[in-house]
XYZ file of C-alpha atoms in Angstrom:
337
model
C 113.838 81.937 93.015
C 114.194 85.534 94.157
C 111.653 88.244 93.282
C 112.257 90.895 90.666
C 114.682 93.541 91.867
C 112.655 96.413 90.377
C 108.921 95.641 90.697
C 109.289 92.872 93.358
C 107.166 90.493 91.279
C 107.566 86.874 92.328
C 107.061 85.415 88.847
C 110.453 85.798 87.154
C 111.719 83.719 84.298
C 114.205 80.845 84.440
C 116.962 83.275 83.544
C 116.180 85.345 86.638
C 114.637 88.254 84.710
C 111.148 89.676 85.187
C 108.864 89.249 82.187
C 107.279 92.684 82.799
C 110.255 95.007 83.227
C 113.285 92.850 82.368
C 115.052 93.473 85.671
C 117.195 90.791 87.262
C 115.933 89.160 90.434
C 118.099 89.801 93.473
C 118.045 88.256 96.944
C 116.081 90.390 99.424
C 117.977 92.430 101.953
C 117.716 91.323 105.582
C 114.965 93.082 107.570
C 116.140 94.843 110.742
C 114.176 95.116 113.948
C 111.298 97.598 114.143
C 110.674 100.461 114.336
C 113.575 101.069 111.989
C 114.667 104.672 111.315
C 114.954 105.978 107.794
C 118.581 106.308 106.764
C 119.457 109.422 104.760
C 117.414 111.374 102.251
C 115.878 114.706 101.360
C 112.668 114.063 103.350
C 112.780 113.442 107.084
C 110.964 110.363 108.347
C 108.501 110.439 111.251
C 110.238 110.545 114.597
C 108.580 107.356 115.832
C 109.176 105.297 112.691
C 106.255 103.191 111.500
C 103.074 103.392 113.577
C 100.975 100.225 113.317
C 98.852 100.673 116.417
C 95.285 99.423 115.974
C 93.342 101.557 118.436
C 92.336 104.291 115.977
C 91.549 101.731 113.296
C 89.273 99.718 115.583
C 87.430 102.835 116.790
C 87.044 104.038 113.202
C 85.669 100.655 112.158
C 83.052 100.757 114.926
C 81.959 104.275 113.950
C 81.760 103.343 110.269
C 79.492 100.417 111.139
C 77.335 102.788 113.201
C 77.159 105.190 110.248
C 76.040 102.377 107.955
C 73.210 101.392 110.314
C 72.039 105.003 110.707
C 72.143 105.579 106.943
C 70.015 102.509 106.306
C 67.500 103.730 108.894
C 67.477 107.111 107.158
C 66.626 105.397 103.866
C 63.642 103.775 105.585
C 62.645 107.135 107.103
C 62.706 108.764 103.656
C 60.407 106.005 102.445
C 58.007 106.730 105.301
C 57.962 110.410 104.382
C 57.122 109.555 100.797
C 54.349 107.242 101.994
C 52.906 110.060 104.142
C 52.870 112.378 101.121
C 51.126 109.703 99.042
C 48.479 109.372 101.741
C 47.930 113.118 101.744
C 47.615 113.181 97.956
C 45.160 110.286 97.857
C 43.093 110.894 101.039
C 43.455 114.656 101.307
C 44.783 116.778 104.144
C 43.083 115.227 107.195
C 44.066 114.909 110.841
C 45.221 111.311 110.307
C 47.411 112.105 107.287
C 48.807 115.198 109.031
C 49.768 113.152 112.113
C 51.405 110.533 109.900
C 53.397 113.192 108.056
C 54.514 114.839 111.314
C 55.573 111.482 112.776
C 57.611 110.645 109.662
C 59.266 114.089 109.669
C 60.191 113.832 113.370
C 61.715 110.376 112.937
C 63.736 111.560 109.938
C 64.972 114.615 111.872
C 66.122 112.528 114.862
C 67.973 110.056 112.618
C 69.565 112.898 110.668
C 70.862 114.473 113.894
C 72.299 111.161 115.114
C 73.970 110.605 111.774
C 75.553 114.067 111.842
C 77.082 113.337 115.257
C 78.346 109.905 114.181
C 79.667 111.352 110.921
C 81.622 114.091 112.699
C 83.160 111.596 115.141
C 84.126 109.199 112.367
C 85.485 112.108 110.296
C 87.881 113.079 113.081
C 89.148 109.513 113.408
C 89.345 109.175 109.634
C 91.758 112.111 109.204
C 93.851 110.832 112.146
C 94.088 107.381 110.567
C 94.712 108.808 107.082
C 97.553 111.036 108.285
C 99.119 108.126 110.139
C 98.948 106.028 106.973
C 100.568 108.908 105.060
C 103.434 109.143 107.569
C 103.975 105.381 107.367
C 104.053 105.614 103.581
C 106.741 108.307 103.841
C 108.962 105.818 105.671
C 108.314 103.156 103.025
C 109.000 105.465 100.056
C 110.484 108.828 101.064
C 110.303 111.637 98.549
C 107.856 109.901 96.193
C 104.636 111.617 97.327
C 102.998 114.502 95.497
C 101.716 116.247 98.651
C 103.117 116.864 102.098
C 101.780 115.113 105.175
C 99.870 118.238 106.202
C 97.558 117.789 103.222
C 96.460 114.460 104.706
C 94.252 116.591 106.967
C 93.820 119.825 105.039
C 92.815 118.239 101.732
C 89.526 116.978 103.217
C 88.443 120.449 104.370
C 89.645 122.631 101.497
C 86.799 123.420 99.077
C 87.063 122.289 95.445
C 90.421 120.540 95.856
C 88.811 118.036 98.225
C 87.274 116.501 95.086
C 90.607 115.005 93.964
C 93.496 115.827 96.359
C 92.585 113.101 98.901
C 92.296 110.522 96.126
C 95.735 111.413 94.745
C 97.215 111.146 98.225
C 95.538 107.765 98.713
C 97.019 106.578 95.393
C 100.513 107.542 96.561
C 99.970 105.826 99.916
C 98.807 102.645 98.193
C 101.819 102.581 95.862
C 104.262 103.134 98.726
C 102.583 100.553 100.981
C 102.236 97.743 98.455
C 104.357 94.750 99.545
C 104.734 93.635 95.917
C 105.969 97.008 94.685
C 104.294 100.214 93.478
C 103.258 98.733 90.117
C 101.291 95.971 91.842
C 99.293 98.194 94.214
C 95.610 97.090 94.176
C 93.365 100.123 93.713
C 90.048 98.663 92.518
C 88.465 98.931 95.962
C 89.913 102.414 96.475
C 88.572 103.669 93.122
C 85.108 102.215 93.744
C 84.896 103.859 97.164
C 85.928 107.260 95.836
C 83.473 107.196 92.895
C 80.599 106.253 95.213
C 81.625 108.886 97.769
C 81.639 111.704 95.198
C 78.433 110.514 93.495
C 76.551 110.215 96.780
C 77.573 113.703 97.879
C 76.518 115.228 94.551
C 73.127 113.504 94.742
C 72.706 114.584 98.357
C 73.322 118.202 97.381
C 70.807 117.906 94.529
C 68.139 116.371 96.799
C 68.647 118.982 99.500
C 68.362 121.789 96.941
C 65.158 120.334 95.462
C 63.607 119.954 98.910
C 64.594 123.482 99.953
C 63.072 124.980 96.791
C 59.793 123.045 97.177
C 59.500 123.880 100.894
C 60.162 127.574 100.268
C 57.496 127.621 97.559
C 54.965 126.021 99.908
C 55.705 128.525 102.691
C 55.489 131.491 100.329
C 52.182 130.373 98.825
C 50.699 129.604 102.255
C 51.555 133.047 103.605
C 50.100 134.715 100.516
C 46.693 133.109 101.064
C 46.183 132.066 97.424
C 47.370 128.450 97.583
C 45.259 126.336 95.244
C 44.818 122.580 95.395
C 46.641 122.086 92.110
C 49.620 124.086 93.341
C 49.708 122.045 96.539
C 49.700 118.764 94.584
C 52.495 120.010 92.353
C 54.616 120.983 95.358
C 53.888 117.646 97.055
C 55.105 115.811 93.960
C 58.256 117.951 93.987
C 58.834 116.994 97.624
C 58.397 113.330 96.737
C 60.999 113.655 93.982
C 63.413 115.368 96.367
C 62.929 112.581 98.937
C 63.585 109.984 96.248
C 66.896 111.625 95.316
C 67.863 111.962 98.968
C 66.989 108.335 99.640
C 69.184 107.221 96.731
C 72.083 109.393 97.903
C 71.724 108.050 101.454
C 71.811 104.471 100.177
C 74.942 105.219 98.139
C 76.522 106.806 101.209
C 75.861 103.601 103.144
C 77.592 101.560 100.434
C 80.457 104.081 100.352
C 80.837 103.770 104.138
C 81.041 99.990 103.763
C 83.730 100.340 101.075
C 85.579 102.857 103.280
C 85.645 100.254 106.046
C 87.141 97.743 103.597
C 89.693 100.333 102.446
C 90.811 100.844 106.050
C 91.265 97.104 106.513
C 93.035 96.636 103.173
C 95.488 99.503 103.548
C 96.259 98.630 107.180
C 96.995 95.055 106.181
C 99.200 96.229 103.296
C 101.241 98.458 105.598
C 101.702 95.653 108.106
C 102.952 93.340 105.359
C 105.177 96.056 103.894
C 106.659 96.805 107.309
C 107.513 93.130 107.770
C 109.714 93.264 104.650
C 112.031 95.886 106.119
C 113.727 98.802 104.321
C 114.524 96.946 101.118
C 114.450 100.017 98.915
C 116.737 103.026 99.041
C 115.241 106.518 98.737
C 115.678 108.613 95.608
C 118.139 111.473 95.861
C 119.249 113.695 93.013
C 119.624 117.480 92.874
C 116.910 119.002 90.725
C 119.417 121.361 89.063
C 121.776 118.549 88.064
C 121.233 116.405 84.935
C 120.037 112.812 85.304
C 122.832 110.572 86.437
C 123.338 106.850 86.453
C 122.551 104.836 89.555
C 125.550 104.793 91.865
C 127.345 107.744 90.205
C 128.299 110.679 92.476
C 126.528 114.011 91.910
C 129.845 115.930 92.162
C 133.359 115.190 93.473
C 133.387 114.333 97.121
C 129.731 113.340 97.263
C 128.706 109.750 98.071
C 127.053 107.778 95.286
C 123.330 108.487 94.775
C 121.116 105.713 96.125
C 118.816 103.733 93.871
C 115.277 105.068 93.219
C 112.222 103.621 94.925
C 111.540 100.143 93.612
C 115.201 99.323 92.822
C 117.235 97.075 95.135
C 119.653 98.854 97.435
C 122.582 96.465 96.781
C 126.188 97.618 96.316
C 127.344 97.727 92.682
C 129.231 94.689 91.439
C 132.839 95.551 90.492
C 133.725 94.888 86.855
C 135.558 91.685 86.103
C 138.887 92.219 84.226
C 138.921 90.514 80.845
C 142.705 90.094 80.580
C 146.063 91.367 81.784
C 146.454 95.134 82.205
C 147.484 96.994 79.078
C 150.649 99.030 78.702
C 149.705 102.705 78.332
C 152.811 103.381 76.179
C 152.433 100.500 73.767
C 150.069 98.048 72.190
C 150.959 95.023 74.266
C 150.274 94.090 77.886
C 151.984 96.007 80.677
C 155.558 95.073 81.171
C 156.080 94.053 77.556
């Protein structure tokens, strides 16, 4: 039994129609050799066709694993800083508690620097991989994306819009790369990663702001020479709260990095499976100034018929079957009567 001709679902009824959209199942078109060029359409395909090389993906996976390890170590370092502050609050400001606090701060600073370097390296590879996935998705479904391929890089670095533009692009890439059709694109993992990524960054900003305010208050009071013990305890508690928020954000970042790794694996596997199916779908093409037209009808005299939209089978139309002898245009009976 052939899959649905519109949504590519395998489960079609005994009459050959899909239970979800009612389309008739059609035999799949033969897959040509790869890389196959995109035929004709309003959007040009990448010059090299589909790029399924694994070098960038493997390097990105290694860096994401490194980021996860560093983030977990940073969570432990934040715990050590909180423990040093507790010791200072309970035992007072002594040489031993001061050395413990300095050691915890130095360890946290070193880990933070290493994480910044690893994060920058993985960020470069991430935008390279994401743009490649976007170009592959353009071959799978030309003209169906809301943003151009340039936004695959620029959306991550543009303030404000980087809160939702990359996610919308990822949704389009998932729909175009789904082997079972755009309606069956799995996005649970993608949505979970994006929610954790945004939440962790918001909490990190809050923790950094709280720590900066408490540290500035301590420095100001120390220079003024009227720093009481009660004020110092209050500021120490504020620093502990800031470290708690930062530790939570760092832990969420580690989980988000793990989900990002799974997203890379899932989307790469989807594109490999989608590429193995071949160009089964024809690209959409209709002038924006012209009214909607039926599939296969020409836009104007002399133009070739418009191809089927993404998700519809690119099969030639079936000619109508005559129901009887041709009619005589000058009478009521058949021709020749």
